[in-house]
Short mmCIF file of C-alpha atoms in Angstrom, two decimals:
data_model
loop_
_atom_site.label_atom_id
_atom_site.label_comp_id
_atom_site.label_asym_id
_atom_site.label_seq_id
_atom_site.Cartn_x
_atom_site.Cartn_y
_atom_site.Cartn_z
CA UNK A 13 -13.83 -8.21 8.48
CA UNK A 14 -11.75 -5.22 9.52
CA UNK A 15 -12.36 -2.22 7.26
CA UNK A 16 -9.26 -0.05 7.02
CA UNK A 17 -7.74 2.72 4.99
CA UNK A 18 -4.39 4.43 4.70
CA UNK A 19 -3.20 7.50 6.57
CA UNK A 20 -2.08 8.59 3.10
CA UNK A 21 -5.70 9.64 2.45
CA UNK A 22 -4.90 12.81 4.38
CA UNK A 23 -1.24 13.09 3.45
CA UNK A 24 -1.89 16.27 1.45
CA UNK A 25 -3.86 17.89 4.28
CA UNK A 26 -1.98 17.02 7.46
CA UNK A 27 1.76 16.61 7.96
CA UNK A 28 1.27 14.89 11.32
CA UNK A 29 0.28 11.21 11.49
CA UNK A 30 -1.79 11.88 14.62
CA UNK A 31 -3.92 14.41 12.73
CA UNK A 32 -4.35 11.95 9.86
CA UNK A 33 -5.51 9.28 12.31
CA UNK A 34 -8.10 11.66 13.79
CA UNK A 35 -9.39 12.41 10.31
CA UNK A 36 -9.84 8.69 9.57
CA UNK A 37 -11.77 8.34 12.82
CA UNK A 38 -14.11 11.20 11.93
CA UNK A 39 -15.03 9.34 8.75
CA UNK A 40 -15.90 6.14 10.62
CA UNK A 41 -12.76 4.05 10.23
CA UNK A 42 -11.41 2.23 13.27
CA UNK A 43 -8.53 0.34 11.62
CA UNK A 44 -5.45 2.02 10.18
CA UNK A 45 -2.99 1.34 7.38
CA UNK A 46 0.05 3.37 8.39
CA UNK A 47 1.68 4.84 5.30
CA UNK A 48 5.45 5.10 5.66
CA UNK A 49 5.76 5.61 1.91
CA UNK A 50 7.42 9.01 2.17
CA UNK A 51 9.64 8.06 5.11
CA UNK A 52 12.48 7.03 2.82
CA UNK A 53 15.23 9.43 3.85
CA UNK A 54 17.55 9.83 6.82
CA UNK A 55 15.46 12.87 7.81
CA UNK A 56 12.40 10.75 8.57
CA UNK A 57 11.27 11.02 12.21
CA UNK A 58 11.41 7.23 12.32
CA UNK A 59 15.12 7.29 11.50
CA UNK A 60 16.06 9.46 14.48
CA UNK A 61 17.41 8.24 17.82
CA UNK A 62 14.08 9.02 19.51
CA UNK A 63 12.00 7.19 16.88
CA UNK A 64 10.27 5.08 19.51
CA UNK A 65 8.87 8.26 21.07
CA UNK A 66 7.26 9.11 17.73
CA UNK A 67 5.80 5.61 17.51
CA UNK A 68 4.42 5.92 21.06
CA UNK A 69 2.88 9.29 20.20
CA UNK A 70 0.92 7.99 17.23
CA UNK A 71 -0.04 4.85 19.15
CA UNK A 72 -1.55 7.02 21.89
CA UNK A 73 -3.43 9.07 19.28
CA UNK A 74 -5.00 5.86 17.95
CA UNK A 75 -5.71 4.32 21.35
CA UNK A 76 -7.45 7.46 22.59
CA UNK A 77 -9.92 7.02 19.74
CA UNK A 78 -10.31 3.25 20.11
CA UNK A 79 -8.43 2.61 16.85
CA UNK A 80 -5.68 0.15 15.97
CA UNK A 81 -3.07 -0.38 13.26
CA UNK A 82 -3.54 -3.39 10.99
CA UNK A 83 -1.30 -2.79 7.99
CA UNK A 84 1.54 -0.62 6.71
CA UNK A 85 3.14 0.50 3.48
CA UNK A 86 6.93 0.46 3.59
CA UNK A 87 9.03 3.43 2.40
CA UNK A 88 9.26 4.03 -1.32
CA UNK A 89 12.52 2.82 -2.84
CA UNK A 90 13.94 0.72 -5.68
CA UNK A 91 15.73 -2.29 -4.19
CA UNK A 92 17.57 -2.89 -7.47
CA UNK A 93 19.42 0.42 -7.40
CA UNK A 94 22.47 -1.16 -5.81
CA UNK A 95 24.71 1.87 -6.32
CA UNK A 96 22.24 4.55 -5.23
CA UNK A 97 21.72 4.77 -1.47
CA UNK A 98 21.16 1.03 -1.27
CA UNK A 99 22.21 0.80 2.37
CA UNK A 100 19.84 3.64 3.24
CA UNK A 101 17.00 1.83 1.46
CA UNK A 102 17.71 -1.26 3.52
CA UNK A 103 17.87 0.81 6.70
CA UNK A 104 14.56 2.63 6.18
CA UNK A 105 12.77 -0.60 5.25
CA UNK A 106 14.20 -2.41 8.27
CA UNK A 107 13.07 0.48 10.46
CA UNK A 108 9.59 0.28 8.93
CA UNK A 109 9.49 -3.37 9.99
CA UNK A 110 10.51 -2.35 13.53
CA UNK A 111 7.82 0.35 13.58
CA UNK A 112 5.27 -2.28 12.60
CA UNK A 113 6.42 -4.55 15.41
CA UNK A 114 6.14 -1.71 17.93
CA UNK A 115 2.56 -0.99 16.80
CA UNK A 116 1.46 -4.62 16.54
CA UNK A 117 1.16 -4.48 12.74
CA UNK A 118 1.58 -7.98 11.28
CA UNK A 119 2.89 -7.02 7.83
CA UNK A 120 4.17 -4.22 5.64
CA UNK A 121 3.80 -3.95 1.87
CA UNK A 122 6.87 -3.01 -0.15
CA UNK A 123 7.56 -2.44 -3.82
CA UNK A 124 9.95 -4.95 -5.30
CA UNK A 125 12.68 -3.50 -7.48
CA UNK A 126 12.51 -2.63 -11.15
CA UNK A 127 15.21 -2.81 -13.80
CA UNK A 128 15.39 -3.32 -17.54
CA UNK A 129 17.02 -6.28 -19.22
CA UNK A 130 16.63 -8.95 -16.54
CA UNK A 131 15.31 -12.44 -17.07
CA UNK A 132 12.68 -13.62 -14.61
CA UNK A 133 15.28 -15.68 -12.75
CA UNK A 134 17.72 -12.74 -12.58
CA UNK A 135 14.93 -10.48 -11.40
CA UNK A 136 14.01 -12.89 -8.60
CA UNK A 137 17.60 -13.28 -7.43
CA UNK A 138 18.42 -9.58 -7.48
CA UNK A 139 15.32 -8.83 -5.44
CA UNK A 140 16.32 -11.54 -2.99
CA UNK A 141 19.60 -9.69 -2.37
CA UNK A 142 17.48 -6.97 -0.78
CA UNK A 143 15.12 -9.33 1.05
CA UNK A 144 17.97 -11.37 2.55
CA UNK A 145 19.29 -8.25 4.25
CA UNK A 146 15.88 -7.77 5.88
CA UNK A 147 15.24 -11.34 6.98
CA UNK A 148 17.07 -10.97 10.33
CA UNK A 149 14.80 -8.03 11.25
CA UNK A 150 11.73 -9.90 10.01
CA UNK A 151 12.62 -12.97 12.05
CA UNK A 152 13.42 -10.91 15.14
CA UNK A 153 10.08 -9.07 15.00
CA UNK A 154 7.82 -11.63 13.31
CA UNK A 155 6.61 -8.96 10.86
CA UNK A 156 5.89 -10.17 7.33
CA UNK A 157 7.11 -8.44 4.18
CA UNK A 158 4.54 -8.47 1.37
CA UNK A 159 5.22 -8.13 -2.34
CA UNK A 160 2.69 -6.25 -4.48
CA UNK A 161 1.49 -6.70 -8.04
CA UNK A 162 1.96 -3.76 -10.38
CA UNK A 163 0.94 -2.85 -13.92
CA UNK A 164 2.80 -2.37 -17.18
CA UNK A 165 1.26 1.10 -17.32
CA UNK A 166 3.63 1.95 -14.45
CA UNK A 167 6.57 -0.38 -14.94
CA UNK A 168 6.70 -1.50 -18.56
CA UNK A 169 9.19 -4.35 -18.92
CA UNK A 170 11.14 -3.50 -15.75
CA UNK A 171 9.00 -5.60 -13.39
CA UNK A 172 7.68 -9.16 -13.15
CA UNK A 173 4.84 -9.16 -10.62
CA UNK A 174 1.88 -8.61 -12.95
CA UNK A 175 -0.09 -11.78 -12.19
CA UNK A 176 -0.87 -13.93 -9.20
CA UNK A 177 1.25 -16.68 -10.73
CA UNK A 178 4.27 -14.35 -11.04
CA UNK A 179 3.97 -13.54 -7.35
CA UNK A 180 3.41 -17.18 -6.41
CA UNK A 181 6.56 -18.13 -8.34
CA UNK A 182 8.64 -15.58 -6.47
CA UNK A 183 7.32 -16.65 -3.08
CA UNK A 184 8.20 -20.27 -3.93
CA UNK A 185 11.67 -19.13 -5.02
CA UNK A 186 12.18 -17.13 -1.82
CA UNK A 187 10.79 -19.95 0.35
CA UNK A 188 10.45 -17.99 3.57
CA UNK A 189 7.39 -18.04 5.86
CA UNK A 190 7.57 -14.29 6.52
CA UNK A 191 7.09 -13.38 2.86
CA UNK A 192 3.61 -13.02 1.41
CA UNK A 193 1.51 -11.07 -1.08
CA UNK A 194 -0.67 -7.97 -1.24
CA UNK A 195 -3.10 -7.66 -4.15
CA UNK A 196 -3.56 -4.17 -5.59
CA UNK A 197 -6.94 -4.15 -7.33
CA UNK A 198 -6.25 -0.95 -9.24
CA UNK A 199 -3.06 -2.27 -10.80
CA UNK A 200 -4.91 -5.46 -11.70
CA UNK A 201 -7.79 -3.52 -13.25
CA UNK A 202 -5.37 -1.95 -15.73
CA UNK A 203 -3.96 -5.39 -16.53
CA UNK A 204 -7.49 -6.69 -17.04
CA UNK A 205 -7.66 -9.67 -14.67
CA UNK A 206 -8.35 -10.25 -10.97
CA UNK A 207 -10.27 -13.42 -10.07
CA UNK A 208 -7.84 -16.08 -11.33
CA UNK A 209 -4.91 -14.21 -9.78
CA UNK A 210 -6.54 -14.03 -6.37
CA UNK A 211 -7.43 -17.72 -6.52
CA UNK A 212 -3.86 -18.57 -7.55
CA UNK A 213 -2.42 -16.65 -4.60
CA UNK A 214 -4.76 -18.40 -2.18
CA UNK A 215 -3.34 -18.48 1.34
CA UNK A 216 -0.32 -16.43 0.26
CA UNK A 217 -2.62 -13.41 -0.04
CA UNK A 218 -2.30 -11.54 3.24
CA UNK A 219 -3.41 -8.00 2.41
CA UNK A 220 -5.25 -5.77 -0.06
CA UNK A 221 -4.80 -2.39 -1.66
CA UNK A 222 -8.41 -1.89 -2.74
CA UNK A 223 -8.73 0.95 -5.27
CA UNK A 224 -10.16 1.73 -8.68
CA UNK A 225 -9.23 3.52 -11.92
CA UNK A 226 -10.56 4.01 -15.43
CA UNK A 227 -8.46 1.17 -16.83
CA UNK A 228 -5.65 3.21 -18.38
CA UNK A 229 -3.65 4.77 -15.53
CA UNK A 230 -2.95 4.12 -11.85
CA UNK A 231 -5.37 6.62 -10.34
CA UNK A 232 -6.05 5.23 -6.83
CA UNK A 233 -9.66 6.37 -6.70
CA UNK A 234 -12.67 5.07 -4.78
CA UNK A 235 -14.54 2.02 -6.11
CA UNK A 236 -17.38 2.94 -8.48
CA UNK A 237 -15.51 5.99 -9.75
CA UNK A 238 -13.70 3.77 -12.27
CA UNK A 239 -14.16 0.64 -14.37
CA UNK A 240 -13.13 -2.11 -11.92
CA UNK A 241 -15.51 -4.99 -11.30
CA UNK A 242 -15.84 -5.03 -7.53
CA UNK A 243 -17.73 -8.31 -7.82
CA UNK A 244 -14.81 -10.04 -9.55
CA UNK A 245 -12.51 -9.13 -6.67
CA UNK A 246 -15.00 -10.02 -3.96
CA UNK A 247 -15.80 -13.39 -5.54
CA UNK A 248 -12.09 -14.17 -5.60
CA UNK A 249 -11.70 -13.24 -1.94
CA UNK A 250 -14.78 -15.26 -1.00
CA UNK A 251 -13.66 -18.32 -2.92
CA UNK A 252 -10.23 -18.49 -1.24
CA UNK A 253 -11.70 -17.86 2.19
CA UNK A 254 -9.70 -14.64 2.58
CA UNK A 255 -9.53 -13.64 6.23
CA UNK A 256 -7.26 -10.63 6.04
CA UNK A 257 -8.26 -7.00 6.33
CA UNK A 258 -10.19 -5.02 3.71
CA UNK A 259 -7.90 -2.06 3.18
CA UNK A 260 -8.52 0.86 0.86
CA UNK A 261 -5.75 2.71 -0.96
CA UNK A 262 -7.80 5.46 -2.61
CA UNK A 263 -5.76 8.50 -1.64
CA UNK A 264 -6.20 10.28 -5.01
CA UNK A 265 -9.99 10.21 -5.30
CA UNK A 266 -9.61 13.99 -5.05
CA UNK A 267 -6.93 14.61 -7.63
CA UNK A 268 -4.22 17.16 -6.77
CA UNK A 269 -3.44 19.97 -9.20
CA UNK A 270 -0.01 18.50 -9.86
CA UNK A 271 -0.38 14.76 -10.32
CA UNK A 272 1.88 12.17 -11.88
CA UNK A 273 -0.99 10.87 -14.02
CA UNK A 274 -1.54 14.34 -15.49
CA UNK A 275 -1.74 17.84 -14.06
CA UNK A 276 -4.88 19.89 -13.79
CA UNK A 277 -5.14 22.56 -16.47
CA UNK A 278 -3.78 25.86 -15.18
CA UNK A 279 -5.44 29.26 -15.14
CA UNK A 280 -4.25 32.75 -14.23
CA UNK A 281 -6.36 32.71 -11.06
CA UNK A 282 -6.29 29.53 -8.98
CA UNK A 283 -8.20 30.12 -5.78
CA UNK A 284 -9.84 26.68 -5.99
CA UNK A 285 -7.21 24.68 -7.89
CA UNK A 286 -6.96 22.32 -4.92
CA UNK A 287 -9.97 20.76 -3.18
CA UNK A 288 -10.64 22.10 0.34
CA UNK A 289 -10.16 20.06 3.49
CA UNK A 290 -13.92 19.76 3.93
CA UNK A 291 -14.10 17.82 0.66
CA UNK A 292 -11.48 15.36 1.92
CA UNK A 293 -13.62 14.74 5.01
CA UNK A 294 -16.72 14.22 2.87
CA UNK A 295 -14.91 11.88 0.48
CA UNK A 296 -13.53 9.87 3.39
CA UNK A 297 -17.02 9.40 4.82
CA UNK A 298 -18.18 8.21 1.41
CA UNK A 299 -15.22 5.82 1.24
CA UNK A 300 -16.16 4.32 4.60
CA UNK A 301 -19.78 3.84 3.51
CA UNK A 302 -18.55 2.30 0.26
CA UNK A 303 -16.56 -0.29 2.22
CA UNK A 304 -19.48 -1.10 4.51
CA UNK A 305 -21.77 -1.56 1.51
CA UNK A 306 -19.37 -3.90 -0.32
CA UNK A 307 -18.60 -6.07 2.68
CA UNK A 308 -22.18 -6.43 3.90
CA UNK A 309 -23.35 -7.30 0.38
CA UNK A 310 -20.99 -10.30 0.50
CA UNK A 311 -22.08 -11.36 3.97
CA UNK A 312 -19.18 -10.02 6.02
CA UNK A 313 -19.69 -8.30 9.34
CA UNK A 314 -17.82 -5.00 9.42
CA UNK A 315 -15.43 -4.25 12.23
#
């Protein structure tokens, strides 16, 4: 199984995707989840006329190291904010799909919209307004768009994809072969269930965001630093015959000083308020070894 992680692991250290890719390689990874999460404005390099040159540049950086791209995270946006830059949100997501096609990435994960006061049926239909605008680009490129489960700790009552069945229901409603699902293990750990959801998704499960937390907030930390049962997830994957990639999303194992889950306590002198770059390298090596250990324990060969 291909063991991958996100370029977002080094998003706080390096501004350049090529430098992030080199850092993943140093840790042992050979497969890349390209994070386009912050590329959600017209200023993104991927929204410029020469965007293909930027794609070629990061492709060369990966190829020189014998690495390849296997997954992507689409730009952050709320598809249900119809009056707030909705056309820009469509444009940056469509461009993310085109970037995936140019790099040979089969799918990109996006966050469905969130809004209070909608029934499940209304929620599905309003999200489909966004997806329908992207279907021509998806069909032209063959790139899949994947929905992701979340947690009430993040979304409250503004969201509906909290279980595998919720996601399965939406995919049946959408009824398009280029829509699928990504399972976020950290979100599911907060909700308190994994195995049945994974089994319910079955062949609709195309990707993973494998991360941990302490069961209360969305921390995105390395497995074994939190309360998640790794075995529950792995048994679910084994029992559905999952053949996708094993992709980490643990970019906050080293917590920043200013973090949405709670800031670090401040002091009048702050020479070491942020972890040094050397610690990011060490944590990334540990993350790689963590992935190798989990996969080999369940009988997978690690690519």
